[in-house]
Coordinates of C-alpha atoms in Angstrom, one line a residue:
Chain A
M1 CA 7.7 6.4 24.9
A2 CA 8.4 4.4 28.0
D3 CA 6.9 5.7 31.4
T4 CA 9.5 5.1 34.0
T5 CA 7.6 6.1 36.6
I6 CA 5.2 3.1 36.3
D7 CA 7.0 -0.3 37.3
K8 CA 4.6 -2.6 35.4
I9 CA 4.8 -1.7 31.9
L10 CA 2.6 -4.5 31.1
E11 CA -0.2 -5.9 33.0
V12 CA -2.4 -8.5 31.6
K13 CA -5.1 -10.0 34.0
D14 CA -7.6 -12.9 33.6
L15 CA -7.7 -13.0 29.9
D16 CA -9.6 -15.2 27.9
V17 CA -9.5 -15.4 24.0
S18 CA -11.4 -17.6 21.9
Y19 CA -11.5 -18.3 17.7
Q20 CA -15.1 -18.2 17.5
K21 CA -16.2 -21.3 19.9
L22 CA -13.0 -22.9 20.5
R23 CA -11.3 -21.2 23.7
I24 CA -7.8 -20.6 23.3
L25 CA -6.5 -18.7 26.8
F26 CA -7.9 -19.3 29.9
Q27 CA -7.5 -16.6 32.6
V28 CA -4.4 -15.5 31.5
S29 CA -2.3 -13.0 33.7
L30 CA 0.9 -11.9 33.8
D31 CA 3.2 -8.6 34.6
V32 CA 6.2 -7.3 33.1
D33 CA 8.1 -4.4 34.8
A34 CA 9.9 -1.9 33.0
G35 CA 13.2 -2.4 31.6
E36 CA 13.2 -5.9 31.8
V37 CA 13.6 -8.9 29.2
A38 CA 10.4 -11.5 30.0
V39 CA 10.5 -14.5 28.0
V40 CA 7.4 -16.9 27.2
V41 CA 7.8 -20.5 26.7
G42 CA 5.8 -23.2 25.8
R43 CA 5.0 -26.2 23.4
N44 CA 3.4 -25.6 20.2
G45 CA -0.3 -24.7 20.7
A46 CA 0.1 -23.4 24.4
G47 CA -1.3 -20.0 23.0
K48 CA 1.6 -17.7 23.2
T49 CA 0.9 -16.6 20.0
T50 CA -2.7 -15.9 20.4
L51 CA -1.5 -14.0 23.6
F52 CA 0.8 -11.8 21.7
R53 CA -1.5 -10.9 19.1
T54 CA -4.3 -10.2 22.0
I55 CA -1.9 -8.0 23.6
A56 CA -1.0 -6.2 20.0
G57 CA -4.6 -5.5 19.4
F58 CA -5.0 -8.1 16.4
L59 CA -7.6 -10.4 18.5
N60 CA -10.2 -9.3 20.8
Q61 CA -10.3 -10.9 24.3
E62 CA -13.8 -12.4 25.8
A63 CA -12.7 -11.3 29.1
G64 CA -9.7 -9.9 31.5
T65 CA -7.6 -6.4 31.0
I66 CA -4.8 -5.5 29.5
H67 CA -2.8 -2.4 30.6
F68 CA 0.6 -0.8 28.7
N69 CA 2.1 1.7 30.7
G70 CA -1.2 2.4 32.8
N71 CA -3.5 3.0 29.8
D72 CA -6.2 0.1 29.1
I73 CA -5.4 -1.3 25.5
G74 CA -7.6 -4.2 25.6
R75 CA -10.4 -2.6 23.2
L76 CA -7.7 -0.9 20.9
R77 CA -7.2 -1.7 17.3
A78 CA -3.3 -2.8 16.5
F79 CA -2.5 0.3 14.9
E80 CA -3.6 2.1 17.9
V81 CA -1.7 -0.2 20.5
A82 CA 1.3 0.5 18.2
Q83 CA 1.2 4.5 18.2
L84 CA 1.0 3.9 22.2
G85 CA 4.4 2.4 22.1
L86 CA 3.8 -1.3 22.2
K87 CA 5.2 -2.9 19.0
Y88 CA 4.9 -6.8 17.8
I89 CA 7.2 -8.8 15.9
Q90 CA 5.5 -11.5 14.3
Q91 CA 6.8 -15.0 14.0
D92 CA 7.1 -15.1 10.1
K93 CA 9.9 -12.7 9.7
H94 CA 7.9 -11.2 6.5
V95 CA 9.4 -7.8 5.4
F96 CA 8.1 -5.9 2.7
S97 CA 10.0 -7.9 0.4
D98 CA 9.5 -5.1 -2.8
L99 CA 11.1 -2.7 -0.8
T100 CA 14.9 -2.2 0.0
V101 CA 16.4 -2.0 3.6
R102 CA 16.0 1.6 3.2
E103 CA 12.6 1.8 2.0
N104 CA 11.6 -0.8 4.8
L105 CA 13.4 1.5 7.3
E106 CA 11.3 4.6 5.8
L107 CA 8.1 3.1 6.7
G108 CA 8.7 2.8 10.2
S109 CA 10.2 6.2 10.2
Y110 CA 7.0 7.7 8.2
A111 CA 4.7 6.0 10.9
T112 CA 6.9 7.5 14.0
K113 CA 8.3 10.7 12.7
D114 CA 11.4 8.8 14.2
Y115 CA 14.4 9.3 11.4
D116 CA 17.1 8.4 13.9
W117 CA 18.4 5.5 12.0
D118 CA 21.7 5.6 13.7
R119 CA 20.3 4.9 17.1
V120 CA 18.7 1.6 15.7
L121 CA 21.3 0.5 13.5
E122 CA 23.7 0.8 15.8
Y123 CA 22.3 -2.6 17.3
F124 CA 22.4 -4.2 13.6
P125 CA 25.3 -1.9 12.1
Q126 CA 25.5 -4.9 9.1
L127 CA 22.0 -3.6 8.0
K128 CA 24.1 -0.5 6.9
N129 CA 26.0 -2.5 4.2
I130 CA 23.0 -3.9 2.8
I131 CA 20.7 -0.8 2.8
D132 CA 20.1 -0.7 -0.7
R133 CA 19.0 -4.5 -0.9
K134 CA 15.4 -5.6 -1.5
G135 CA 13.8 -7.3 1.1
G136 CA 13.0 -10.0 -0.4
H137 CA 17.0 -10.7 -1.1
L138 CA 17.5 -10.8 2.6
S139 CA 18.8 -13.8 5.1
G140 CA 16.5 -15.0 7.5
G141 CA 18.7 -13.3 10.1
E142 CA 18.7 -9.9 8.4
R143 CA 15.1 -10.0 7.8
Q144 CA 14.9 -10.4 11.9
M145 CA 17.4 -7.6 12.5
L146 CA 15.5 -5.1 9.8
L147 CA 12.2 -6.2 11.7
I148 CA 13.8 -5.5 15.0
A149 CA 15.0 -2.1 13.6
M150 CA 11.8 -1.0 12.4
S151 CA 10.1 -1.8 15.5
L152 CA 12.6 0.1 17.4
L153 CA 11.6 3.3 15.8
G154 CA 9.7 5.8 17.6
N155 CA 11.4 4.6 20.9
P156 CA 8.6 2.0 21.7
G157 CA 8.1 1.6 25.5
L158 CA 7.8 -2.4 24.9
V159 CA 8.4 -4.8 22.0
L160 CA 7.1 -7.9 21.8
M161 CA 8.8 -10.8 20.0
D162 CA 7.3 -13.9 18.4
E163 CA 9.9 -16.5 18.1
P164 CA 12.8 -14.3 16.8
T165 CA 15.6 -16.8 16.6
E166 CA 13.3 -19.7 15.0
G167 CA 15.3 -21.1 12.3
L168 CA 18.5 -19.0 12.6
A169 CA 21.9 -20.0 12.4
P170 CA 23.9 -20.1 15.6
H171 CA 25.9 -17.4 15.0
V172 CA 23.0 -14.9 14.2
I173 CA 21.3 -16.1 17.2
T174 CA 24.5 -15.3 19.2
D175 CA 24.2 -11.6 17.5
L176 CA 20.7 -11.3 18.4
S177 CA 21.0 -12.2 21.9
H178 CA 23.8 -9.3 22.4
A179 CA 21.6 -7.3 20.2
F180 CA 18.5 -8.0 23.1
K181 CA 20.8 -7.3 25.7
K182 CA 21.8 -3.7 24.5
I183 CA 18.2 -3.1 23.6
S184 CA 16.9 -4.1 26.9
E185 CA 18.7 -1.0 28.3
K186 CA 16.3 1.4 26.8
T187 CA 13.3 -0.7 25.5
T188 CA 11.4 -3.9 27.5
L189 CA 11.3 -6.9 25.8
V190 CA 8.8 -9.6 25.7
I191 CA 9.8 -12.6 23.9
I192 CA 8.2 -15.9 22.9
E193 CA 11.3 -18.4 22.8
Q194 CA 11.6 -22.2 22.2
N195 CA 15.7 -21.8 22.6
L196 CA 15.9 -22.7 26.2
P197 CA 19.9 -21.7 26.7
L198 CA 19.1 -18.2 24.9
T199 CA 16.1 -17.9 27.3
A200 CA 18.4 -18.5 30.3
E201 CA 21.0 -15.6 28.9
V202 CA 18.8 -12.9 28.3
A203 CA 15.4 -13.6 30.5
D204 CA 14.9 -11.5 33.9
R205 CA 11.6 -13.4 33.9
V206 CA 10.2 -16.3 32.7
Y207 CA 6.6 -17.4 32.2
A208 CA 5.7 -21.1 30.9
M209 CA 2.5 -21.7 29.2
K210 CA 0.8 -24.7 28.7
E211 CA -2.4 -25.5 27.1
G212 CA -3.7 -21.8 27.1
K213 CA -3.1 -21.3 30.7
I214 CA 0.7 -19.6 32.7
V215 CA 1.6 -22.7 34.9
A216 CA 4.4 -21.0 36.0
E217 CA 6.5 -18.1 36.6
F218 CA 10.0 -17.9 37.1
K219 CA 12.1 -14.5 38.6
D220 CA 14.7 -16.0 40.4
Q221 CA 18.0 -15.7 38.0
Q222 CA 19.4 -19.0 39.7
A223 CA 16.6 -21.1 38.8
I224 CA 16.1 -19.1 35.3
E225 CA 19.8 -20.0 34.8
N226 CA 19.0 -24.0 35.9
L227 CA 16.4 -23.8 33.4
E228 CA 13.9 -25.3 35.8
F229 CA 11.0 -23.8 33.6
E230 CA 12.0 -26.8 31.3
A231 CA 10.1 -29.0 33.5
Y232 CA 6.8 -27.3 32.9
L233 CA 7.1 -27.7 28.7
Chain B
M1 CA 13.3 22.4 -5.1
N2 CA 15.5 19.4 -6.1
R3 CA 12.5 16.8 -5.3
I4 CA 10.2 18.8 -7.5
L5 CA 13.0 18.7 -10.4
K6 CA 13.2 15.1 -9.9
V7 CA 9.4 14.1 -10.0
S8 CA 9.1 16.5 -13.1
Y9 CA 11.7 15.5 -15.0
G10 CA 10.1 11.9 -16.5
P11 CA 6.9 13.5 -16.9
A12 CA 8.2 16.6 -18.8
L13 CA 9.9 14.3 -21.1
L14 CA 7.0 11.9 -22.0
V15 CA 5.1 14.9 -22.5
F16 CA 7.8 16.4 -24.8
L17 CA 7.7 13.4 -26.8
I18 CA 4.0 13.4 -27.3
L19 CA 4.3 16.7 -28.5
M20 CA 6.8 16.0 -31.1
A21 CA 4.5 12.9 -32.0
R22 CA 1.5 15.3 -32.3
F23 CA 3.6 17.3 -35.0
T24 CA 5.1 14.0 -36.6
F25 CA 1.8 12.3 -37.2
P26 CA -0.7 15.2 -37.6
N27 CA -3.7 13.0 -38.3
K28 CA -3.3 11.3 -35.0
M29 CA -4.4 14.2 -32.9
T30 CA -7.8 13.0 -31.9
F31 CA -5.9 9.7 -30.7
I32 CA -3.4 11.4 -28.7
I33 CA -6.1 13.4 -26.7
E34 CA -7.9 10.1 -26.0
L35 CA -4.4 8.8 -24.9
A36 CA -3.7 11.7 -22.7
I37 CA -7.6 11.0 -21.2
F38 CA -7.5 7.7 -20.8
S39 CA -4.3 7.4 -19.1
I40 CA -5.7 9.5 -16.5
Y41 CA -8.4 7.2 -15.9
V42 CA -6.0 4.2 -16.0
M43 CA -3.8 5.6 -13.3
G44 CA -6.7 6.2 -11.0
N45 CA -7.4 2.4 -11.6
N46 CA -3.9 1.9 -10.9
I47 CA -3.8 3.2 -7.8
L48 CA -6.4 0.4 -6.6
Y49 CA -5.2 -2.4 -8.7
G50 CA -1.4 -1.7 -8.9
Y51 CA -0.7 -0.2 -5.5
L52 CA -3.2 -1.2 -3.3
G53 CA -4.1 -4.8 -4.7
M54 CA -7.7 -4.1 -5.1
V55 CA -9.6 -5.4 -8.4
S56 CA -12.5 -3.0 -9.1
F57 CA -15.0 -4.1 -11.8
G58 CA -16.8 -0.7 -11.5
Q59 CA -14.5 2.0 -12.6
P60 CA -16.9 3.1 -15.4
F61 CA -19.0 4.2 -12.8
Y62 CA -16.5 6.6 -11.3
L63 CA -15.7 7.9 -14.7
G64 CA -19.6 8.3 -15.5
V65 CA -20.1 10.4 -12.6
G66 CA -17.6 12.8 -13.7
A67 CA -18.7 13.3 -17.1
Y68 CA -22.0 13.4 -16.1
A69 CA -21.2 16.2 -13.4
T70 CA -19.6 18.0 -16.6
A71 CA -22.0 17.3 -18.9
I72 CA -25.1 18.3 -16.5
F73 CA -23.5 21.7 -15.9
L74 CA -22.6 22.7 -19.2
A75 CA -26.4 21.6 -20.7
H76 CA -28.5 22.5 -17.9
V77 CA -26.4 25.2 -15.8
G78 CA -23.5 27.0 -17.0
T79 CA -21.2 27.6 -20.1
N80 CA -18.0 27.7 -18.5
P81 CA -16.1 24.1 -18.9
L82 CA -13.6 24.7 -16.4
V83 CA -16.3 25.0 -14.0
G84 CA -17.9 21.8 -15.0
M85 CA -14.3 20.5 -14.6
L86 CA -14.3 21.5 -11.1
L87 CA -17.6 20.0 -10.5
S88 CA -16.7 16.8 -11.6
L89 CA -13.5 16.7 -9.3
L90 CA -15.6 17.6 -6.5
M91 CA -18.1 15.1 -7.1
G92 CA -15.3 12.3 -7.8
L93 CA -13.7 13.6 -4.1
V94 CA -17.6 13.2 -2.7
V95 CA -18.2 9.9 -4.3
G96 CA -15.0 8.3 -3.0
L97 CA -15.5 9.7 0.7
I98 CA -19.0 8.6 0.6
L99 CA -18.8 4.9 -0.7
G100 CA -15.2 4.5 0.3
P101 CA -15.9 3.4 3.8
A102 CA -18.5 1.1 3.3
F103 CA -16.6 -0.5 0.1
I104 CA -13.2 -0.8 1.4
R105 CA -14.1 -2.8 4.3
L106 CA -14.7 -5.7 1.5
R107 CA -11.7 -7.7 0.2
G108 CA -10.6 -9.6 -3.1
D109 CA -14.1 -10.9 -5.0
Y110 CA -16.4 -8.8 -3.3
F111 CA -14.6 -5.4 -3.5
A112 CA -14.7 -6.0 -7.4
L113 CA -18.5 -7.2 -7.4
I114 CA -19.9 -4.4 -5.2
N115 CA -18.2 -1.8 -7.5
A116 CA -20.0 -3.8 -10.7
A117 CA -23.1 -3.6 -8.8
T118 CA -22.6 0.3 -8.2
C119 CA -21.5 0.6 -12.0
A120 CA -25.1 -1.4 -12.9
I121 CA -27.1 0.8 -10.4
G122 CA -25.4 3.8 -12.0
M123 CA -26.4 3.2 -15.4
F124 CA -30.0 2.5 -14.4
T125 CA -29.9 6.0 -12.5
I126 CA -28.3 7.6 -15.5
E127 CA -30.8 5.9 -18.4
K128 CA -34.1 5.8 -16.3
L129 CA -34.1 7.7 -12.9
L130 CA -32.5 10.9 -14.0
L131 CA -34.1 10.7 -17.8
P132 CA -35.4 14.3 -17.7
I133 CA -31.7 15.7 -16.7
T134 CA -29.5 13.2 -18.6
R135 CA -32.1 12.5 -21.5
G136 CA -31.2 8.6 -21.2
D137 CA -29.4 6.9 -24.2
D138 CA -30.1 10.1 -26.5
G139 CA -27.1 11.8 -24.2
L140 CA -26.6 15.2 -23.7
W141 CA -25.6 17.7 -26.2
Y142 CA -24.0 20.8 -25.2
R143 CA -21.0 21.9 -27.7
A144 CA -22.8 25.0 -28.7
R145 CA -23.2 26.1 -25.1
M146 CA -20.0 25.8 -24.0
S147 CA -17.8 29.3 -23.6
Q148 CA -14.5 30.2 -24.0
I149 CA -12.2 30.2 -21.3
P150 CA -9.2 32.6 -20.7
F151 CA -6.0 32.0 -22.9
V152 CA -7.0 28.9 -24.6
D153 CA -10.3 28.2 -26.4
I154 CA -10.8 24.4 -25.7
R155 CA -13.6 24.4 -28.0
M156 CA -11.2 24.0 -30.6
P157 CA -9.6 20.5 -31.0
D158 CA -5.8 21.9 -31.7
K159 CA -6.3 24.1 -28.2
F160 CA -8.0 21.6 -26.3
F161 CA -5.1 19.1 -27.1
L162 CA -2.6 21.4 -25.4
F163 CA -5.3 21.7 -22.4
A164 CA -6.1 17.9 -22.3
L165 CA -2.0 17.5 -22.2
A166 CA -1.4 20.0 -19.8
I167 CA -3.6 18.6 -17.5
F168 CA -1.7 15.1 -18.2
L169 CA 1.3 16.7 -17.4
I170 CA 0.2 18.1 -14.0
V171 CA -1.4 14.9 -12.8
L172 CA 1.5 12.8 -14.1
I173 CA 4.0 15.0 -11.8
L174 CA 1.7 14.8 -8.9
Y175 CA 1.3 10.8 -9.4
N176 CA 4.9 10.5 -9.3
F177 CA 5.2 12.7 -6.3
M178 CA 2.8 10.4 -4.6
D179 CA 5.1 7.5 -5.8
K180 CA 7.8 8.8 -4.2
S181 CA 6.2 9.4 -1.2
A182 CA 4.9 7.9 2.0
L183 CA 1.8 7.7 0.8
G184 CA 3.0 5.8 -2.2
S185 CA 5.3 3.4 -0.1
S186 CA 2.3 2.9 2.3
F187 CA 0.0 1.8 -0.6
R188 CA 2.6 -0.7 -1.6
A189 CA 3.2 -2.0 1.7
I190 CA -0.2 -2.4 2.4
R191 CA -0.6 -4.5 -0.6
V192 CA 2.2 -6.8 0.6
N193 CA 1.4 -7.2 4.2
E194 CA -1.4 -5.1 5.8
S195 CA -0.6 -6.7 9.1
K196 CA 2.6 -5.6 9.3
M197 CA 1.8 -2.1 8.4
K198 CA -0.7 -1.9 11.4
F199 CA 1.8 -3.4 13.6
L200 CA 4.0 -0.4 12.7
G201 CA 1.3 2.2 13.9
Y202 CA -0.7 2.7 10.4
D203 CA -4.1 3.1 10.1
T204 CA -4.3 1.2 7.0
F205 CA -8.1 1.5 6.6
K206 CA -7.7 5.5 6.2
I207 CA -4.6 4.7 3.9
R208 CA -7.2 2.6 1.6
W209 CA -9.9 5.2 2.0
I210 CA -7.5 7.8 0.5
G211 CA -6.3 5.6 -2.4
F212 CA -10.1 4.7 -3.1
T213 CA -11.0 8.6 -3.1
L214 CA -7.8 9.4 -5.4
A215 CA -8.9 6.8 -7.7
S216 CA -12.6 8.2 -8.0
I217 CA -11.2 11.7 -8.3
L218 CA -8.8 10.5 -11.3
S219 CA -11.6 9.0 -12.8
A220 CA -13.9 11.8 -12.8
L221 CA -11.3 14.1 -14.1
S222 CA -10.9 12.1 -17.0
G223 CA -14.9 11.7 -17.3
S224 CA -14.9 15.7 -17.4
L225 CA -12.2 15.8 -20.0
Y226 CA -14.2 13.4 -22.2
A227 CA -17.2 15.0 -21.7
I228 CA -15.4 18.6 -22.5
N229 CA -13.7 16.8 -25.7
F230 CA -16.7 15.6 -27.5
G231 CA -19.0 18.1 -26.2
F232 CA -21.8 15.2 -25.8
V233 CA -22.1 12.3 -23.4
N234 CA -24.2 9.3 -23.3
P235 CA -24.7 6.4 -21.0
S236 CA -22.2 4.3 -23.2
L237 CA -19.1 5.9 -21.5
A238 CA -20.0 4.2 -18.3
E239 CA -21.3 0.9 -19.3
P240 CA -20.3 -2.0 -16.7
H241 CA -19.0 -4.5 -19.3
R242 CA -16.3 -1.6 -20.2
A243 CA -14.8 -2.1 -16.7
A244 CA -12.7 -4.6 -18.5
E245 CA -10.7 -2.0 -20.5
V246 CA -9.0 0.2 -17.9
L247 CA -8.2 -3.2 -16.0
V248 CA -6.4 -4.7 -19.2
A249 CA -4.6 -1.4 -19.8
T250 CA -3.6 -1.2 -16.1
L251 CA -2.0 -4.8 -16.6
I252 CA -0.1 -4.7 -19.9
G253 CA 1.3 -1.2 -18.7
G254 CA 2.5 -2.3 -15.7
A255 CA 0.6 -2.0 -12.5
G256 CA 2.0 -0.1 -9.7
T257 CA 4.3 1.9 -11.6
V258 CA 4.3 5.6 -12.6
F259 CA 4.3 5.3 -16.4
G260 CA 2.5 2.1 -16.6
P261 CA -1.0 3.8 -17.3
F262 CA 0.2 5.7 -20.2
F263 CA 2.1 2.7 -21.8
G264 CA -0.9 0.4 -21.0
T265 CA -3.3 3.1 -22.6
L266 CA -0.8 3.5 -25.6
A267 CA -0.7 -0.7 -26.3
F268 CA -4.3 -0.7 -25.7
L269 CA -5.9 2.3 -27.8
G270 CA -2.8 1.7 -30.3
I271 CA -4.0 -2.0 -30.9
K272 CA -7.4 -0.6 -31.4
D273 CA -6.6 2.0 -33.7
L274 CA -4.3 -0.1 -35.8
V275 CA -5.9 -3.4 -35.7
S276 CA -9.7 -2.2 -35.8
Q277 CA -8.7 -0.8 -39.9
Y278 CA -8.2 -4.4 -40.8
I279 CA -10.3 -6.5 -38.5
A280 CA -13.6 -5.8 -36.8
H281 CA -12.8 -7.8 -34.0
W282 CA -9.9 -5.8 -32.4
E283 CA -10.3 -6.9 -29.2
L284 CA -8.6 -10.3 -30.0
A285 CA -5.2 -8.8 -30.4
V286 CA -5.8 -6.9 -27.3
G287 CA -6.5 -10.4 -25.8
I288 CA -3.3 -12.0 -27.0
L289 CA -1.4 -9.1 -25.8
T290 CA -3.1 -9.8 -22.2
L291 CA -2.1 -13.5 -22.0
L292 CA 1.4 -12.5 -23.2
V293 CA 1.6 -10.0 -20.3
L294 CA -0.1 -12.6 -17.7
F295 CA 2.1 -15.7 -18.8
R296 CA 5.4 -14.0 -19.5
F297 CA 5.9 -10.5 -18.7
S298 CA 3.9 -10.3 -15.5
K299 CA 5.2 -6.5 -14.9
G300 CA 4.0 -5.1 -18.0
I301 CA 5.4 -3.1 -20.4
W302 CA 6.9 -0.2 -18.0
G303 CA 7.5 -2.5 -15.2
N304 CA 9.6 -5.2 -17.4
T305 CA 11.5 -1.9 -18.8
E306 CA 12.2 -0.6 -15.3
A307 CA 13.5 -3.8 -14.4
I308 CA 15.9 -4.3 -17.6
M309 CA 17.1 -0.5 -16.9
N310 CA 17.8 -1.3 -13.2
E311 CA 19.8 -4.4 -14.3
K312 CA 21.7 -2.3 -16.8
F313 CA 22.2 0.9 -15.1
G314 CA 21.4 -0.1 -11.4
K315 CA 25.3 -1.3 -10.6
K316 CA 26.5 1.5 -8.9
R317 CA 23.5 1.3 -6.5
N318 CA 24.5 -2.2 -5.9
R319 CA 27.8 -1.5 -5.2
S320 CA 27.5 -2.2 -1.1
V321 CA 25.6 -5.1 -1.7
K322 CA 28.0 -6.6 -3.8
K323 CA 31.1 -5.8 -1.9
L324 CA 29.6 -7.3 1.1
L325 CA 29.1 -10.7 -1.1
T326 CA 32.5 -10.6 -2.1
D327 CA 33.9 -9.8 1.4
K328 CA 31.5 -12.9 2.7
A329 CA 33.1 -15.0 -0.5
A330 CA 36.5 -14.2 0.7
T331 CA 36.2 -14.8 4.0

């Protein structure tokens, strides 16, 4: 899905978003290059989730543009954005609880016509052992892995992940960070993350958000590893 | 081929048992015919309520559309009941396709009430606006006009029994196929988390529209079978206050299951048939059963039966899960 001839896979320019009369995002601009892991950090209420929901087509912007792979997706609906290869994993970690892991994956496959489960389960082999377990009986980490596996069906160009490690045990976070690195070899990732050491480990680029604005951008690996973005939180 | 056998096995077994019941209780043929027809009606509502989580208080309208399409055809136009039935299916499709986009935009209470309002308007249309065609409360009589169809004379009750059962079997097999298909999974997934479906790339509006239209078609088919069975139709079939019947049968049987509509109908009509012999207010027994289901057995008759069967016979399927848990415990 990813068009590797285009350097910038995601371009957001001067984005304004409001909930009714309450302005949430102010002139937000960000770029993500194909193949990189970009992390958005910021305190609660900074507008990170609103930004992701707008990019994913769930909220309408008042002003500004969103381009994915060169296509203007600003006015597309959520399912149309997903069909173009931009997937969004919400923060809630909700899978389809009445369905088994297998049936959840089938839902991902029906939508994308991609039945190559071996490719996506390569990142999370533990899901193979619980393939017939109901979604409602999975741990938080297993649910997150399943959500990522589902989103990777159809070879999306970009996956937005909203706080994927929130509330997870340290060893699960370690597993996920390894998976992120592997996934990013084929798919661009944009992640909202509060876990700063993890951010430093996986990020190629960091955006810091505060009060609905992007207040800083870090591309220098040394600066990221030194957690310099922490000053903006 | 294997898949066809897989989805046909259960329905075929059920229809075989119904046939056995027919010969064991010969005086219950009328009851069994109504059981087959009402089950199809409940299946339609089950798609809306059980699979998609949309409660409609207006299903008698869609039943009435089917019944009157067949009845008007047989009373005024032609004599072949099969053509009348095809006309009803077409009307169910058209009504679903036209009303669907407007109705399914509404959620919860609003969806339930717009259907109730449509049902009331439908009643008024049948009773007053189309009086010259429908003959209002007097109803339409056309049994004598119905012609014989090839192979089976469905004007005869015992032949109509076989015809209705064959239709029921076909519908149940297709319903089972739908349940096991991507469409069935999509319906259930939308009920649980519609946003997630959108993020996966599903056009959930279209999927709900398909569900609404299928429900409309099944209700219309059921209405058509009623019309052929009775040889008479009047507006009481589509009265808005009868909307609760189909909802209660769906709930009692097990919402969102393939065989729930049949068992819900069996319980509903069974109570009506049995209790009404002793007390006039048979609805009291249905009410008590509904409360019992709501408070104690929320999965309904078939839903709970499935759960028990899975617990007893699902061990092999969950072996990998148990092995994992054992391994975890060991480490």
